[in-house]
Amino acid sequence: MAKLSLTKAAARARRILLLALLGGGAAVASIETAAAQSPADVVVLAGPCASCHGPDGRSPGPIASIAGRPQTVLLEQLKAFKSDNPPPGTTVMSRLAKGYTDEQLAALATHFSKISATAPAADAAKKKGK
Amino acid sequence: MAQSNISRRQALAMLGGAGAATLTLSMPAIAQQSAGRVVVVGGGFGGATAARYLKRGNPKLSVTLIEPAKRFYTCPFTNLYFGGLRTFEQEGHNFDDLRRVGVQVVHERANDIDTKAKSVVLSGGRKLPYDKLVLSPGIDIRWNAIEGYDEAAAQRAPHAWQAGPQTTLLKKQLDSMPDGGLFIIAAPDNPFRCPPGPYERASMVAHYLKTKKPKSKLLILDAKDNFSKQGLFQDGWKKFYADNLEWVSRAKDGKVVKVDPKTLEVETEFGTKHKAAVLNVIPPQKAGAIADRAGVTNQSGWVPVKPQTFESTQVPDVYVVGDATIAAPMPKSGFCANGQGKVAAAAIVETLAGRPAPTASWANTCYSLIAPDYGISVAGVYSVVDGKIVEAKGGGVSPREAPDSFRKLEAEYGVGWYNAITQDTWGSRPAA
């Protein structure tokens, strides 16, 4: 099982690299769209995510944590939710994701990918060896 | 004209501001003063979130939260307490974590607001000056809107629509109700706090009756013909409570117009009388009283706000969030109050720093539990278009046709939502 998912991850990484190489034009376009949103806009856009996924996207419960996961993984998942064929087991996210533009989903994925998966207090506790 | 003058002044201030910035860095006390004073009234989902996110947005702001209760009980999830699935204390939250992040929490009541002098008058007599004020007043009951239903009547026939002594009173009445009794819920017309709330409460009381008092019945007398997640609730009721729950629409004479608190008898619009063993009247509502004192309510009893910032349309520098506001199509929900608190906080932080308010955006997800392991939801995304709050495409309720595994997941996600939003708002962590 582990071997299989590693292979899958490698294939995905190759695909992303290829997209990045081919996608020079697209990347410029998306940077331009992102520029229309100020950092404060993106923080506000991401505000409601915390109400289910926890403060800063670190979940205290059964709902998935989204902080610190790779941007490409988050965006792929959000786009899958938004599509007409959401992944099996999807409940509310297929309804919520449809309310956002692709640019907004990309901004959200970038925002949460840049947040550390562990809270600052937890980091400090770990360093103390607790 | 005035605007161009201001922007020229602002431009000059920015040019001249390099030296000033260096100065304030070495003088933290002055920096704190100049960053601004914000007072937040009300420690519920809207107010506690606004206070937390104001400090997050700018730690130099002086943020004071006024909330009389040392422990705040949420309305969300108290229905599960009626169902016997949770304790009342599990819905209680304290303010320790807000203090930890630098919010000054004052456990007094805000008795009055002087919007000209820009100060809040506290129950202890102190006056708190503010540069920006956030009101999260919640709801007040419209006493006597239903004949006979006043504050005294609520001690016999609780509303339990503000979590606290009313909630525990209704639970005690339910617990001591003899088997075979009739539990009546009188549901209000729109708008009111938590649109799916009366129907989740009905479900949870029906669950309790089914498991503990199987000869008893629950009757919902409704002042409306339609309600939130109606199809899903009715599917669930058919599945779990076909024998002990009945809903009466307004068209079928469901609207309660008169209550006799002594006999627990209610009378409907067309004169039908029902006698309850336990009577739960959820009456018509309005914005919490402090909103009236601040002059931010209109003739509807609710608070009109500028959608982009949730600043009052009537009084400058007063921001109002939560159930008290007119924010349709957003529902009066804890989720929306939390989101409005964040939007108002961001607008205040940016405005005090001389920058434009960020683009507003909100979402909502309301979970309701019909039976253990059987949850449903409604969701929506909201933004401002042409000066009005609009719901984006998508959204909506859980599918009517869904396997039990789907309902079970939404029941689990409901708990996940509660744990996440109470941590986001009060910094609470569920007991292990």
XYZ file of C-alpha atoms in Angstrom:
562
model
C 0.000 0.000 0.000
C 2.686 2.441 1.061
C 4.683 1.709 -2.080
C 1.654 2.356 -4.242
C 0.889 5.741 -2.689
C 4.553 6.742 -2.970
C 4.439 5.950 -6.669
C 1.262 7.960 -6.927
C 2.866 10.893 -5.161
C 5.875 10.716 -7.485
C 3.597 10.679 -10.498
C 1.712 13.656 -9.129
C 4.951 15.550 -8.480
C 6.070 14.868 -12.081
C 2.700 16.069 -13.348
C 2.936 19.262 -11.299
C 6.518 19.884 -12.462
C 5.414 19.399 -16.058
C 2.494 21.780 -15.539
C 4.813 24.327 -13.997
C 7.221 24.063 -16.936
C 4.466 24.274 -19.520
C 2.357 26.742 -17.586
C 4.535 29.859 -17.650
C 1.771 31.899 -19.267
C -0.913 30.596 -16.936
C 1.227 31.292 -13.873
C 1.634 34.928 -14.871
C -2.114 35.225 -15.360
C -2.890 33.780 -11.939
C -0.391 36.082 -10.234
C -2.170 39.011 -11.866
C -5.564 37.852 -10.580
C -4.131 37.279 -7.142
C -2.831 40.850 -7.111
C -6.438 42.067 -7.185
C -6.834 40.554 -3.711
C -4.916 42.301 -0.940
C -3.471 40.163 1.893
C -6.261 41.527 4.126
C -8.852 40.406 1.539
C -7.498 36.854 1.604
C -7.530 36.749 5.417
C -11.206 37.774 5.338
C -11.938 35.272 2.560
C -10.361 32.522 4.706
C -12.219 33.628 7.856
C -15.188 31.244 7.620
C -12.938 28.193 7.009
C -11.811 28.407 10.657
C -15.368 27.946 11.916
C -15.225 24.251 10.946
C -11.541 23.531 10.268
C -10.366 25.293 13.439
C -8.449 28.521 14.069
C -5.886 28.975 11.263
C -7.142 25.722 9.749
C -5.860 23.539 12.605
C -8.784 21.297 13.465
C -9.477 20.256 17.054
C -11.973 17.573 15.963
C -13.092 15.127 13.283
C -13.043 17.710 10.470
C -9.802 17.703 8.455
C -6.969 20.091 9.310
C -5.984 22.223 6.335
C -3.065 24.236 7.743
C 0.353 23.517 6.280
C -0.765 21.120 3.566
C 0.792 21.629 0.129
C -0.930 24.281 -1.984
C -1.349 21.885 -4.913
C -3.004 19.243 -2.735
C -5.417 21.753 -1.204
C -6.296 23.284 -4.565
C -6.791 19.901 -6.207
C -9.136 18.921 -3.374
C -11.093 22.196 -3.528
C -11.502 21.859 -7.296
C -12.657 18.278 -6.866
C -15.253 19.468 -4.336
C -16.417 22.136 -6.784
C -16.691 19.713 -9.708
C -19.870 17.857 -10.656
C -18.277 14.635 -9.412
C -17.016 15.366 -5.894
C -14.929 12.672 -4.165
C -16.879 9.908 -2.373
C -17.781 10.857 1.193
C -18.109 14.582 0.387
C -20.871 16.262 2.386
C -21.009 20.035 2.777
C -17.843 21.008 0.879
C -19.354 20.338 -2.565
C -22.008 22.938 -1.731
C -19.563 25.475 -0.251
C -16.810 25.184 -2.897
C -19.293 26.090 -5.662
C -19.691 29.506 -4.024
C -16.108 30.516 -4.833
C -14.316 31.403 -8.093
C -11.278 29.339 -9.114
C -9.100 32.357 -8.262
C -10.572 32.516 -4.765
C -9.998 28.781 -4.271
C -6.367 29.216 -5.384
C -5.921 32.117 -2.941
C -7.378 29.992 -0.114
C -5.128 27.043 -0.955
C -2.063 29.314 -0.949
C -3.148 30.964 2.313
C -3.534 27.718 4.266
C -0.437 26.096 2.714
C 1.664 28.873 4.254
C 0.374 28.367 7.805
C 2.322 26.002 10.055
C 0.445 22.757 10.705
C 1.162 23.067 14.429
C 0.214 26.003 16.642
C 3.058 28.255 17.878
C 2.383 27.187 21.496
C 2.615 23.513 20.481
C 5.908 24.236 18.696
C 7.323 25.815 21.831
C 6.151 22.891 23.979
C 7.837 20.444 21.606
C 11.125 22.331 21.826
C 10.950 22.116 25.598
C 10.676 18.367 25.130
C 7.173 18.057 26.599
C -14.476 67.945 -2.447
C -14.180 66.881 1.142
C -12.950 63.486 0.057
C -10.134 64.851 -2.084
C -9.049 67.062 0.836
C -8.898 64.056 3.125
C -6.886 62.028 0.694
C -4.420 64.890 0.248
C -4.086 65.128 4.017
C -3.624 61.385 4.220
C -0.981 61.521 1.498
C 0.900 64.247 3.389
C 0.654 62.261 6.607
C 2.102 59.240 4.818
C 4.998 61.270 3.411
C 5.734 62.774 6.804
C 5.167 59.542 8.655
C 8.604 57.925 8.442
C 10.007 59.867 11.362
C 6.869 59.371 13.404
C 7.035 55.601 12.922
C 10.570 55.497 14.310
C 9.420 57.553 17.256
C 6.445 55.315 18.105
C 8.589 52.190 17.920
C 10.656 53.449 20.834
C 7.591 54.550 22.752
C 5.281 51.547 23.028
C 2.850 53.240 25.454
C 2.120 56.031 23.017
C 1.963 53.596 20.128
C -0.705 51.654 21.973
C -2.729 54.788 22.561
C -2.502 55.932 18.991
C -3.428 52.520 17.549
C -6.959 53.058 18.864
C -9.412 51.982 21.515
C -12.113 49.491 20.601
C -14.886 48.473 22.978
C -16.889 45.330 22.220
C -20.241 44.819 23.930
C -21.445 41.206 24.165
C -19.346 38.062 24.587
C -21.254 35.691 22.308
C -20.222 34.325 18.905
C -20.146 37.804 17.297
C -18.535 39.841 20.071
C -15.949 37.367 21.369
C -14.841 36.664 17.778
C -14.593 40.383 16.983
C -12.488 40.983 20.124
C -10.124 38.075 19.316
C -9.684 39.044 15.661
C -9.150 42.732 16.500
C -6.136 41.708 18.612
C -4.970 39.320 15.897
C -5.292 42.050 13.275
C -3.393 44.613 15.336
C -1.964 43.604 18.749
C -1.396 47.296 19.539
C -5.123 48.023 19.650
C -6.666 48.420 23.072
C -9.611 45.989 23.015
C -12.117 45.789 25.886
C -14.897 43.192 25.913
C -17.963 43.904 28.067
C -19.867 40.752 29.038
C -21.765 40.330 32.334
C -21.490 36.518 32.370
C -18.246 34.914 33.549
C -19.298 31.813 31.701
C -21.140 32.130 28.402
C -23.544 29.372 27.331
C -24.192 28.965 23.617
C -27.652 28.317 22.208
C -26.168 25.930 19.620
C -25.969 22.384 20.995
C -28.330 23.061 23.939
C -30.916 21.107 21.948
C -28.680 18.059 22.419
C -28.912 18.717 26.156
C -32.711 18.393 25.860
C -32.152 15.164 23.951
C -30.034 13.806 26.804
C -26.964 13.606 24.545
C -24.889 16.356 26.209
C -24.649 18.168 29.537
C -25.444 21.866 29.884
C -21.869 22.568 31.004
C -20.543 21.315 27.656
C -22.115 24.431 26.119
C -20.356 26.791 28.576
C -17.276 28.853 27.672
C -15.105 31.180 29.737
C -13.006 34.191 28.794
C -9.562 33.078 30.004
C -8.186 32.566 26.505
C -9.419 35.977 25.330
C -7.537 37.513 28.277
C -4.477 35.459 27.282
C -4.467 37.062 23.818
C -4.631 40.549 25.333
C -8.341 41.367 25.401
C -9.420 43.204 28.568
C -12.575 41.430 29.693
C -14.923 43.352 31.990
C -17.763 41.382 33.596
C -20.268 44.205 33.828
C -23.367 45.123 31.899
C -23.283 47.936 29.334
C -26.168 50.100 30.542
C -25.979 52.830 27.950
C -24.036 54.141 24.971
C -23.284 57.830 24.461
C -22.586 57.874 20.736
C -21.879 61.638 20.719
C -19.226 61.511 23.459
C -18.275 58.015 22.164
C -18.370 56.205 25.479
C -20.011 53.140 27.013
C -21.663 53.482 30.429
C -21.079 50.369 32.539
C -23.366 48.988 35.258
C -20.654 49.813 37.809
C -20.917 53.475 36.807
C -17.650 53.692 34.868
C -17.551 55.312 31.413
C -15.375 53.641 28.794
C -14.322 55.846 25.877
C -13.985 54.301 22.425
C -12.742 55.171 18.956
C -14.706 52.286 17.472
C -17.526 50.348 19.122
C -18.678 46.813 18.284
C -22.116 45.740 19.483
C -23.026 42.077 19.521
C -26.322 42.452 21.398
C -27.995 39.174 20.463
C -31.765 39.087 20.764
C -34.377 40.269 23.195
C -37.866 38.823 23.520
C -40.862 40.875 22.376
C -42.874 40.440 25.560
C -46.665 40.466 25.097
C -46.375 40.081 21.302
C -48.249 36.872 22.102
C -51.099 37.752 24.482
C -50.264 36.647 28.015
C -46.621 35.897 27.293
C -44.603 38.264 29.497
C -41.476 37.840 31.639
C -43.448 36.214 34.451
C -45.047 33.773 32.000
C -41.571 32.706 30.834
C -40.968 31.277 34.312
C -43.907 28.884 33.763
C -43.570 28.427 29.988
C -39.862 28.942 29.200
C -38.664 30.210 25.818
C -35.136 28.858 26.377
C -34.079 30.923 23.352
C -31.291 32.645 25.272
C -29.065 29.982 26.804
C -28.908 30.126 30.595
C -31.455 29.675 33.418
C -34.250 29.410 30.828
C -32.528 26.388 29.299
C -32.090 24.508 32.567
C -35.656 25.408 33.609
C -37.124 23.858 30.463
C -34.931 20.765 30.861
C -36.140 20.330 34.468
C -39.740 20.562 33.287
C -39.080 17.977 30.582
C -37.387 15.647 33.065
C -40.242 15.864 35.559
C -43.039 15.644 32.986
C -45.199 12.558 33.597
C -45.200 9.948 30.836
C -48.226 10.501 28.615
C -47.918 14.305 28.738
C -47.986 16.683 25.781
C -44.907 18.865 25.107
C -45.820 21.880 22.973
C -43.356 24.053 21.059
C -44.780 27.322 19.730
C -42.518 28.366 16.822
C -42.321 32.009 15.671
C -42.683 33.701 12.294
C -39.558 34.997 10.480
C -37.145 36.606 11.223
C -35.850 34.962 14.383
C -32.645 33.571 15.894
C -31.542 30.218 14.431
C -34.109 29.321 11.721
C -33.683 25.501 12.043
C -33.504 25.729 15.873
C -37.157 25.036 16.790
C -37.172 21.931 14.578
C -33.908 20.557 15.931
C -35.288 21.151 19.429
C -38.467 19.288 18.474
C -36.345 16.409 17.157
C -34.222 16.207 20.296
C -37.221 16.446 22.661
C -38.975 13.761 20.587
C -35.854 11.588 20.894
C -35.915 12.032 24.665
C -39.639 11.221 24.845
C -39.284 8.176 22.596
C -36.525 6.716 24.741
C -37.636 7.873 28.227
C -41.378 8.620 28.095
C -42.809 6.629 25.184
C -46.477 7.447 25.880
C -45.798 11.191 25.559
C -46.208 13.348 22.453
C -44.680 16.486 20.983
C -46.694 19.092 19.089
C -45.154 21.975 17.112
C -47.572 24.843 16.603
C -46.040 27.046 13.923
C -46.654 30.674 12.925
C -45.279 29.811 9.435
C -46.093 27.453 6.585
C -42.464 26.729 5.678
C -39.248 26.355 7.628
C -35.527 25.754 7.245
C -34.454 22.296 5.943
C -38.163 21.357 6.031
C -38.002 18.376 3.685
C -35.039 16.856 5.504
C -36.602 17.372 8.931
C -39.885 15.845 7.803
C -38.074 12.842 6.257
C -36.245 12.349 9.564
C -39.409 12.738 11.640
C -41.162 10.117 9.504
C -38.234 7.772 10.050
C -37.803 8.284 13.812
C -40.808 10.041 15.315
C -43.854 9.109 13.211
C -45.758 8.190 16.374
C -44.793 10.993 18.740
C -44.177 14.212 16.767
C -46.689 16.355 14.925
C -46.131 19.679 13.124
C -49.023 22.078 12.537
C -48.461 24.808 9.940
C -50.005 28.263 10.186
C -52.418 27.372 7.384
C -53.626 24.437 9.515
C -54.163 26.831 12.456
C -50.715 26.517 14.002
C -50.142 30.152 14.977
C -50.317 30.657 18.748
C -51.841 34.047 19.634
C -52.582 33.627 23.345
C -50.889 31.873 26.243
C -52.295 31.148 29.705
C -49.214 30.597 31.858
C -51.295 29.256 34.787
C -53.001 26.418 32.935
C -50.324 26.062 30.159
C -53.143 26.340 27.647
C -52.507 28.058 24.299
C -54.983 29.434 21.814
C -54.334 29.641 18.068
C -55.348 32.182 15.432
C -58.658 30.447 14.629
C -59.514 29.654 18.248
C -58.268 26.096 18.753
C -57.084 25.392 22.297
C -54.270 23.015 23.289
C -53.269 22.172 26.849
C -49.624 21.303 27.444
C -47.852 19.421 30.218
C -44.723 21.364 29.254
C -45.012 24.514 27.169
C -42.044 25.962 25.264
C -42.996 29.292 23.709
C -40.411 30.584 21.237
C -41.765 34.121 20.892
C -41.149 36.914 18.372
C -37.794 38.667 18.890
C -35.874 41.889 18.274
C -32.303 43.166 18.640
C -30.883 43.168 22.184
C -31.845 46.290 24.181
C -28.403 47.937 24.070
C -28.883 48.376 20.306
C -31.891 50.615 21.034
C -29.838 52.629 23.538
C -27.164 53.175 20.870
C -29.789 54.305 18.356
C -28.832 51.716 15.757
C -32.186 49.875 15.435
C -34.850 50.904 12.916
C -38.641 50.556 13.127
C -38.355 46.798 12.535
C -36.568 46.380 15.890
C -33.464 45.041 14.122
C -30.233 46.794 13.059
C -29.510 47.937 9.488
C -25.776 47.786 8.655
C -23.441 48.623 5.784
C -22.824 45.183 4.254
C -19.112 45.740 3.517
C -18.137 46.498 7.135
C -21.197 45.899 9.369
C -20.960 49.498 10.542
C -24.373 50.898 11.492
C -26.088 52.850 8.694
C -27.447 55.189 11.390
C -24.554 55.875 13.784
C -20.909 56.260 12.666
C -18.133 54.219 14.340
C -20.655 51.733 15.769
C -20.369 48.257 14.223
C -23.091 45.709 14.912
C -22.756 41.958 14.367
C -24.757 38.792 14.921
C -28.445 37.993 15.328
C -29.380 41.654 15.988
C -28.518 42.704 12.423
C -30.508 42.783 9.212
C -28.170 40.657 7.107
C -30.496 38.488 5.024
C -29.930 36.300 3.049
C -27.449 35.376 5.802
C -29.342 33.564 8.566
C -29.244 34.566 12.228
C -26.749 31.844 13.159
C -23.712 31.523 15.423
C -21.635 30.711 12.332
C -22.666 33.977 10.637
C -22.175 36.003 13.836
C -18.613 34.637 14.037
C -18.001 35.574 10.384
C -19.521 39.026 10.797
C -17.300 39.550 13.847
C -14.235 38.814 11.695
C -15.373 41.121 8.882
C -16.104 43.988 11.297
C -12.771 43.424 13.090
C -10.838 43.497 9.798
C -12.694 46.633 8.683
C -11.880 48.378 11.982
C -8.200 47.341 11.925
C -7.738 48.581 8.358
C -9.782 51.774 8.829
C -7.869 52.768 11.985
C -4.639 52.236 10.029
C -5.895 54.548 7.258
C -6.420 51.761 4.749
C -9.649 50.760 2.980
C -11.750 47.964 4.518
C -11.051 44.533 2.996
C -13.501 42.865 0.627
C -16.160 41.184 2.751
C -16.903 37.474 2.420
C -18.879 35.076 4.604
C -20.007 31.488 4.676
C -22.472 29.588 6.787
C -22.974 25.952 7.699
C -25.751 25.005 10.102
C -25.896 21.413 11.260
C -29.032 20.019 12.885
C -29.276 16.719 14.678
C -32.534 14.815 14.151
C -31.501 11.664 16.033
C -28.176 10.306 17.319
C -25.963 9.637 14.262
C -28.483 11.374 12.002
C -27.419 14.925 11.096
C -28.386 17.305 8.291
C -26.975 20.641 7.148
C -27.566 23.810 5.194
C -24.686 25.829 3.747
C -24.138 29.085 1.910
C -21.445 31.511 0.731
C -22.119 35.240 0.816
C -20.515 38.376 -0.595
C -21.429 41.984 -1.344
C -22.627 42.798 -4.870
C -23.854 46.315 -5.730
C -24.032 47.229 -2.053
C -26.179 44.246 -1.103
C -25.404 40.932 0.586
C -26.022 38.139 -1.909
C -25.750 34.376 -1.702
C -23.328 32.829 -4.195
C -24.331 29.897 -6.377
C -24.009 26.474 -4.832
C -24.944 26.193 -1.180
C -28.189 24.585 -0.068
C -29.221 21.629 2.045
C -28.020 18.028 2.343
C -29.432 15.755 -0.388
C -32.884 14.269 0.325
C -31.733 10.885 -0.951
C -28.638 9.948 1.022
C -27.469 6.799 2.791
C -27.410 6.608 6.604
C -23.601 6.845 6.410
C -23.998 10.385 5.006
C -26.304 11.408 7.895
C -23.846 9.865 10.363
C -20.959 11.865 8.871
C -22.948 15.088 9.138
C -23.771 14.263 12.771
C -20.016 13.884 13.428
C -19.177 17.030 11.472
C -21.742 18.915 13.571
C -19.695 18.106 16.671
C -16.518 18.966 14.732
C -18.017 22.337 13.812
C -18.967 23.063 17.434
C -15.498 22.229 18.715
C -13.837 24.301 15.988
C -16.009 27.407 16.223
C -15.950 27.549 20.028
C -12.152 27.346 19.886
C -12.104 30.033 17.178
C -14.401 32.249 19.288
C -13.501 31.666 22.968
C -10.380 29.517 22.633
C -12.281 26.627 24.229
C -11.004 23.082 24.034
C -13.463 20.226 24.450
C -12.936 18.096 27.575
C -11.092 14.908 26.644
